[in-house]
Amino acid sequence: MQPGQSGQQAGADSARFHIRKVAVCGAGVMGAQIAAHCVNAGVPVVLFDLPAKEGDKNGIARRAIAQLAGLKPAPLGSPDLAASITPANYDDDMHQLAACDLVIEAIAERLDWKRDLYHRLAPALKPDTIIASNTSGLSITELSAALPESLRHRFCGVHFFNPPRYMTLVELIPTAHTDPRLLDMVETFLVSQLGKGVLRAKDTPNFIGNRIGVFGILSVFEQARKYGLSYDLVDELTGTRLGRAKSGTFRTADVVGLDTLALVIRTMQNQLPSDPFHAHFGVPEVLSGLIEHGALGQKTGAGFYRKQGKAILRLDPSTQEYVPAEAKIDDTVAAILAERDPAKKLRALHDSDHPQAQFLWAVLRDSFHYSAVHLADIANSARQVDLAMKWGFGHTQGPFEIWQAAGWHDIATWIDQDIKAGKALSNAALPDWAMRGPVWEARGVHTATGSWNPKEKRFEGRSTLPVYQRQVAAPRLVGETESVDTKVVYENDAILCWTLPAPHPTDVLIVSFKTKMHTLSPDVVRGIVHAVDLAETSFKALVIGQTDDPFSAGADLKAMLPAFTQGGAAAVEPIEREMQDMVLRLRYAQIPVVAAVGGLALGGGCELAVHCARRVAHFETYIGLVEVGIGLVPGAGGLTFCARRAAELQAEAAPDAPLLAFLKKFALAVASAQVSSSALDARKMGYLQASDPVVMNRHELLYVAVREARSLAEGGWRPPLPRRFPVAGRDSIATLKAQLLNMEVGGYISEYDFVVAEKVAYVLCGGDVDPGSMVDEAWMLKLEREAFLGLLVQAKTQERIAGILKTGKPVRN
């Protein structure tokens, strides 16, 4: 039986399993951030550490909780969640473990310290508590020996990657004694409740992610030395151009911490003496030197890089001095990296005699070589290795995916040639399965039937654990088939209307966009209206959602430019009206419309979402009305929504309360182009409501949204009745203008930002009318259009639009 396939009984047990409270032992960087992500998911946490020697005995844990608010990127989805983490110490608070269903140990990577802690924990645990270690590479089996035999079946490794909120990968490592049903339950919790990508790893040093990833870093060190490339040049070569994290290799090492990197390298060096690549497992001399001088990377302000004022300097290993980071990729190599055909790209790198290209081929070859040699030792299938590098190291594709996409036969032949010529880092031959047999015949390790399992000598399918049935249209690896057999109802160049197959609801229509960043072009806007028409005619509900992020980056400015160039603002006015009509069509549709929001929902994307009957949001949703940044006001109903919503909140709270008190948060958010830092933050801003579900796993978004839409329909949902609502009027315009002026004087907004924000205030307050005047949506939308079109003809607005289209970054003029 495959991991994650313990049968129907395990699925039933998983469904009944609840983790009501978690204990995290160790309030260091990882422990505190694991605690933070648990409370992000609504699970309260007790955070343990040693008793402080002076003052409050919970001082160490309490300080760690307080420091969460200052960390970047933010571990907490909302700062007030810190209150759900209870500080504790091992002397006085062990009794609190009796209320915890899961205990995660996350103390320093010392086997003796961890064992001592387990001896203290064991007597305080309730019989059904799950115990897990967050070790990054120590033996889970050796750790389990410190527990009483009666608890060992409830122990496993749960290795989060840093930072836990943002990195997808969690490795789940059993021992020979771990109850398989417990693993299924923990995996279900990690996937659905914490939103993680879980891999079942074997109990080998550094498991899967760090084993492959750290070897890759060591390869970069060696090949950079061999080809004489500077650290900044290597980072340019091994960043996004190579499909890896933007920070490249050495910047990433600085962020992780050079001492942490050295610790993981030493684990490989000490515990893998027979590895055929062992000669390269030593901590590089330059890394040791930096650590000796206390230069541990970002946390100490210096490592391979150091910031000096606004300048970024990089280390020159020959002089041990920091010099300007000014390296540039050769144009011919840049052209190779820009090649879209992976086969052509890899062949060009392999055949080139340029040192930069030779370096890149060597780094990729080493990754392919090492992954193939050790696949059978560390993982159950090639799929796990590829996902470990994607989820844990931010690679666009894993090593086997790249190899397969570039042509399995050619790459295997070139690796074999390099091994025989002594160019590889080891003379270990590629395993037999890579050069002949089923993988050779299939031209890769990933196929429609599954991924290669070298132990079983077969292609192995994905886990059948019930939680994965919730992952609708989850991404596939190169060579895999689509996860669900969807039915296309309507399609054109702009949109796709489709449904899910049974057992999913087949009477809920889904509409997705085909534009880049899922922007709202005129054709997409018309397509959305057509989708509403289709849903009202033949379906019970409509979901607007994408199979990948973002939800929508807003209006397609490029699509509007030809009309503006030829006919000025007057030619754009019909496009603006069409977008406004579209959001009203959503609001007053005769079937419920649900927006499945994940990633960016900016400008028009935000306006679209707030006009739906409901929103289902991924936790990592960044939503906001940002038009001020390009010198415009929201023009597709965004300000109308804010004004109406403020009036609703006033009515719910106290009708005699000043309307401006409820309007102000919307005004300041729009005027400063504020974007939510999470779905929870979006609720506070008012773009999401308390009734809008938040899901932790991005791949469950459509699953939940479709069922939410179906539930609304079955519950007899009706659209709201059009009603007039009060606006704040001219007095509040004056008050908001005064606050905006303070923001300008304080340097928070520019002079032209003030000009635009003044228009925002005017529209939000309903124009030059008496306070409390009753208006309808038509009145508000007219004010929006006039403000939008009036700003569109301004020179500074046009500068901002040109700048954003050219560089992707806002112009502050």
Tab-separated table of N, CA and C in Angstrom, residues 456-508:
chain	number	residue	atom	x	y	z
A	456	GLU	N	10.085	0.097	-6.598
A	456	GLU	CA	9.043	-0.804	-7.089
A	456	GLU	C	9.162	-1.049	-8.595
A	457	LYS	N	10.027	-0.263	-9.255
A	457	LYS	CA	10.230	-0.368	-10.702
A	457	LYS	C	8.919	-0.204	-11.481
A	458	ARG	N	8.185	0.857	-11.121
A	458	ARG	CA	6.931	1.136	-11.807
A	458	ARG	C	6.582	2.617	-11.658
A	459	PHE	N	5.649	3.060	-12.499
A	459	PHE	CA	5.140	4.426	-12.385
A	459	PHE	C	4.003	4.422	-11.361
A	460	GLU	N	4.133	5.261	-10.357
A	460	GLU	CA	3.230	5.231	-9.209
A	460	GLU	C	2.310	6.446	-9.220
A	461	GLY	N	1.006	6.199	-9.053
A	461	GLY	CA	0.031	7.279	-9.059
A	461	GLY	C	0.095	8.141	-7.816
A	462	ARG	N	-0.657	9.232	-7.846
A	462	ARG	CA	-0.707	10.149	-6.716
A	462	ARG	C	-1.443	9.520	-5.531
A	463	SER	N	-1.294	10.137	-4.370
A	463	SER	CA	-1.991	9.682	-3.170
A	463	SER	C	-3.496	9.728	-3.373
A	464	THR	N	-4.180	8.743	-2.826
A	464	THR	CA	-5.647	8.710	-2.884
A	464	THR	C	-6.259	9.166	-1.563
A	465	LEU	N	-5.480	9.770	-0.702
A	465	LEU	CA	-5.999	10.298	0.550
A	465	LEU	C	-7.162	11.253	0.241
A	466	PRO	N	-8.287	11.138	0.934
A	466	PRO	CA	-9.469	11.932	0.577
A	466	PRO	C	-9.227	13.428	0.489
A	467	VAL	N	-8.306	13.969	1.267
A	467	VAL	CA	-8.096	15.422	1.259
A	467	VAL	C	-7.703	15.927	-0.133
A	468	TYR	N	-7.067	15.082	-0.928
A	468	TYR	CA	-6.617	15.527	-2.247
A	468	TYR	C	-7.756	15.596	-3.265
A	469	GLN	N	-8.910	15.026	-2.922
A	469	GLN	CA	-10.065	15.174	-3.803
A	469	GLN	C	-10.609	16.604	-3.769
A	470	ARG	N	-10.176	17.370	-2.785
A	470	ARG	CA	-10.584	18.773	-2.681
A	470	ARG	C	-9.729	19.688	-3.562
A	471	GLN	N	-8.647	19.173	-4.104
A	471	GLN	CA	-7.722	20.006	-4.873
A	471	GLN	C	-8.119	19.995	-6.352
A	472	VAL	N	-9.049	20.863	-6.676
A	472	VAL	CA	-9.584	20.942	-8.028
A	472	VAL	C	-8.572	21.619	-8.945
A	473	ALA	N	-8.262	20.963	-10.063
A	473	ALA	CA	-7.378	21.534	-11.079
A	473	ALA	C	-6.027	21.940	-10.510
A	474	ALA	N	-5.503	21.172	-9.567
A	474	ALA	CA	-4.165	21.450	-9.028
A	474	ALA	C	-3.120	21.284	-10.132
A	475	PRO	N	-2.032	22.046	-10.087
A	475	PRO	CA	-1.020	21.968	-11.147
A	475	PRO	C	-0.449	20.567	-11.300
A	476	ARG	N	-0.118	20.219	-12.515
A	476	ARG	CA	0.479	18.927	-12.829
A	476	ARG	C	1.962	19.108	-13.152
A	477	LEU	N	2.733	18.074	-12.934
A	477	LEU	CA	4.124	18.075	-13.360
A	477	LEU	C	4.211	17.782	-14.856
A	478	VAL	N	5.343	18.110	-15.440
A	478	VAL	CA	5.589	17.787	-16.851
A	478	VAL	C	5.358	16.294	-17.058
A	479	GLY	N	4.493	15.946	-18.014
A	479	GLY	CA	4.233	14.541	-18.317
A	479	GLY	C	3.000	13.971	-17.650
A	480	GLU	N	2.495	14.636	-16.594
A	480	GLU	CA	1.291	14.157	-15.926
A	480	GLU	C	0.034	14.615	-16.661
A	481	THR	N	-1.071	13.968	-16.362
A	481	THR	CA	-2.351	14.363	-16.960
A	481	THR	C	-3.086	15.312	-16.029
A	482	GLU	N	-4.116	15.975	-16.553
A	482	GLU	CA	-4.917	16.884	-15.750
A	482	GLU	C	-5.580	16.119	-14.602
A	483	SER	N	-5.818	16.854	-13.495
A	483	SER	CA	-6.349	16.195	-12.301
A	483	SER	C	-7.839	15.879	-12.405
A	484	VAL	N	-8.608	16.712	-13.133
A	484	VAL	CA	-10.046	16.454	-13.284
A	484	VAL	C	-10.446	16.615	-14.741
A	485	ASP	N	-11.441	15.832	-15.125
A	485	ASP	CA	-11.933	15.858	-16.502
A	485	ASP	C	-13.045	16.890	-16.601
A	486	THR	N	-12.668	18.153	-16.841
A	486	THR	CA	-13.648	19.234	-16.862
A	486	THR	C	-14.417	19.249	-18.182
A	487	LYS	N	-15.594	19.880	-18.139
A	487	LYS	CA	-16.417	20.008	-19.340
A	487	LYS	C	-16.464	21.472	-19.764
A	488	VAL	N	-16.053	21.750	-20.988
A	488	VAL	CA	-16.088	23.112	-21.514
A	488	VAL	C	-17.500	23.423	-22.008
A	489	VAL	N	-18.081	24.506	-21.493
A	489	VAL	CA	-19.423	24.925	-21.884
A	489	VAL	C	-19.355	26.001	-22.956
A	490	TYR	N	-18.402	26.908	-22.805
A	490	TYR	CA	-18.233	27.996	-23.775
A	490	TYR	C	-16.790	28.479	-23.683
A	491	GLU	N	-16.232	28.872	-24.836
A	491	GLU	CA	-14.846	29.332	-24.844
A	491	GLU	C	-14.623	30.294	-25.998
A	492	ASN	N	-13.864	31.357	-25.712
A	492	ASN	CA	-13.345	32.209	-26.777
A	492	ASN	C	-11.926	32.618	-26.399
A	493	ASP	N	-11.376	33.616	-27.058
A	493	ASP	CA	-9.988	33.999	-26.802
A	493	ASP	C	-9.789	34.655	-25.441
A	494	ALA	N	-10.879	35.079	-24.793
A	494	ALA	CA	-10.764	35.835	-23.549
A	494	ALA	C	-11.133	35.036	-22.309
A	495	ILE	N	-12.126	34.155	-22.424
A	495	ILE	CA	-12.634	33.451	-21.248
A	495	ILE	C	-12.852	31.971	-21.544
A	496	LEU	N	-13.020	31.220	-20.455
A	496	LEU	CA	-13.384	29.810	-20.543
A	496	LEU	C	-14.493	29.563	-19.538
A	497	CYS	N	-15.616	29.054	-19.988
A	497	CYS	CA	-16.714	28.665	-19.111
A	497	CYS	C	-16.723	27.141	-19.029
A	498	TRP	N	-16.701	26.604	-17.818
A	498	TRP	CA	-16.538	25.164	-17.671
A	498	TRP	C	-17.207	24.676	-16.386
A	499	THR	N	-17.361	23.360	-16.300
A	499	THR	CA	-17.923	22.750	-15.096
A	499	THR	C	-17.045	21.594	-14.662
A	500	LEU	N	-17.198	21.240	-13.410
A	500	LEU	CA	-16.496	20.093	-12.850
A	500	LEU	C	-17.311	18.828	-13.077
A	501	PRO	N	-16.640	17.682	-13.135
A	501	PRO	CA	-17.382	16.423	-13.290
A	501	PRO	C	-17.932	15.950	-11.952
A	502	ALA	N	-18.927	15.078	-11.963
A	502	ALA	CA	-19.411	14.431	-10.747
A	502	ALA	C	-18.234	13.651	-10.136
A	503	PRO	N	-18.139	13.582	-8.810
A	503	PRO	CA	-19.171	13.939	-7.829
A	503	PRO	C	-19.214	15.418	-7.448
A	504	HIS	N	-18.403	16.262	-8.080
A	504	HIS	CA	-18.522	17.698	-7.842
A	504	HIS	C	-19.863	18.180	-8.398
A	505	PRO	N	-20.382	19.305	-7.892
A	505	PRO	CA	-21.626	19.863	-8.453
A	505	PRO	C	-21.451	20.194	-9.933
A	506	THR	N	-22.261	19.595	-10.770
A	506	THR	CA	-22.166	19.834	-12.212
A	506	THR	C	-23.073	20.973	-12.672
A	507	ASP	N	-23.865	21.506	-11.743
A	507	ASP	CA	-24.812	22.564	-12.111
A	507	ASP	C	-24.320	23.950	-11.674
A	508	VAL	N	-23.032	24.046	-11.387
A	508	VAL	CA	-22.406	25.337	-11.084
A	508	VAL	C	-21.418	25.642	-12.200
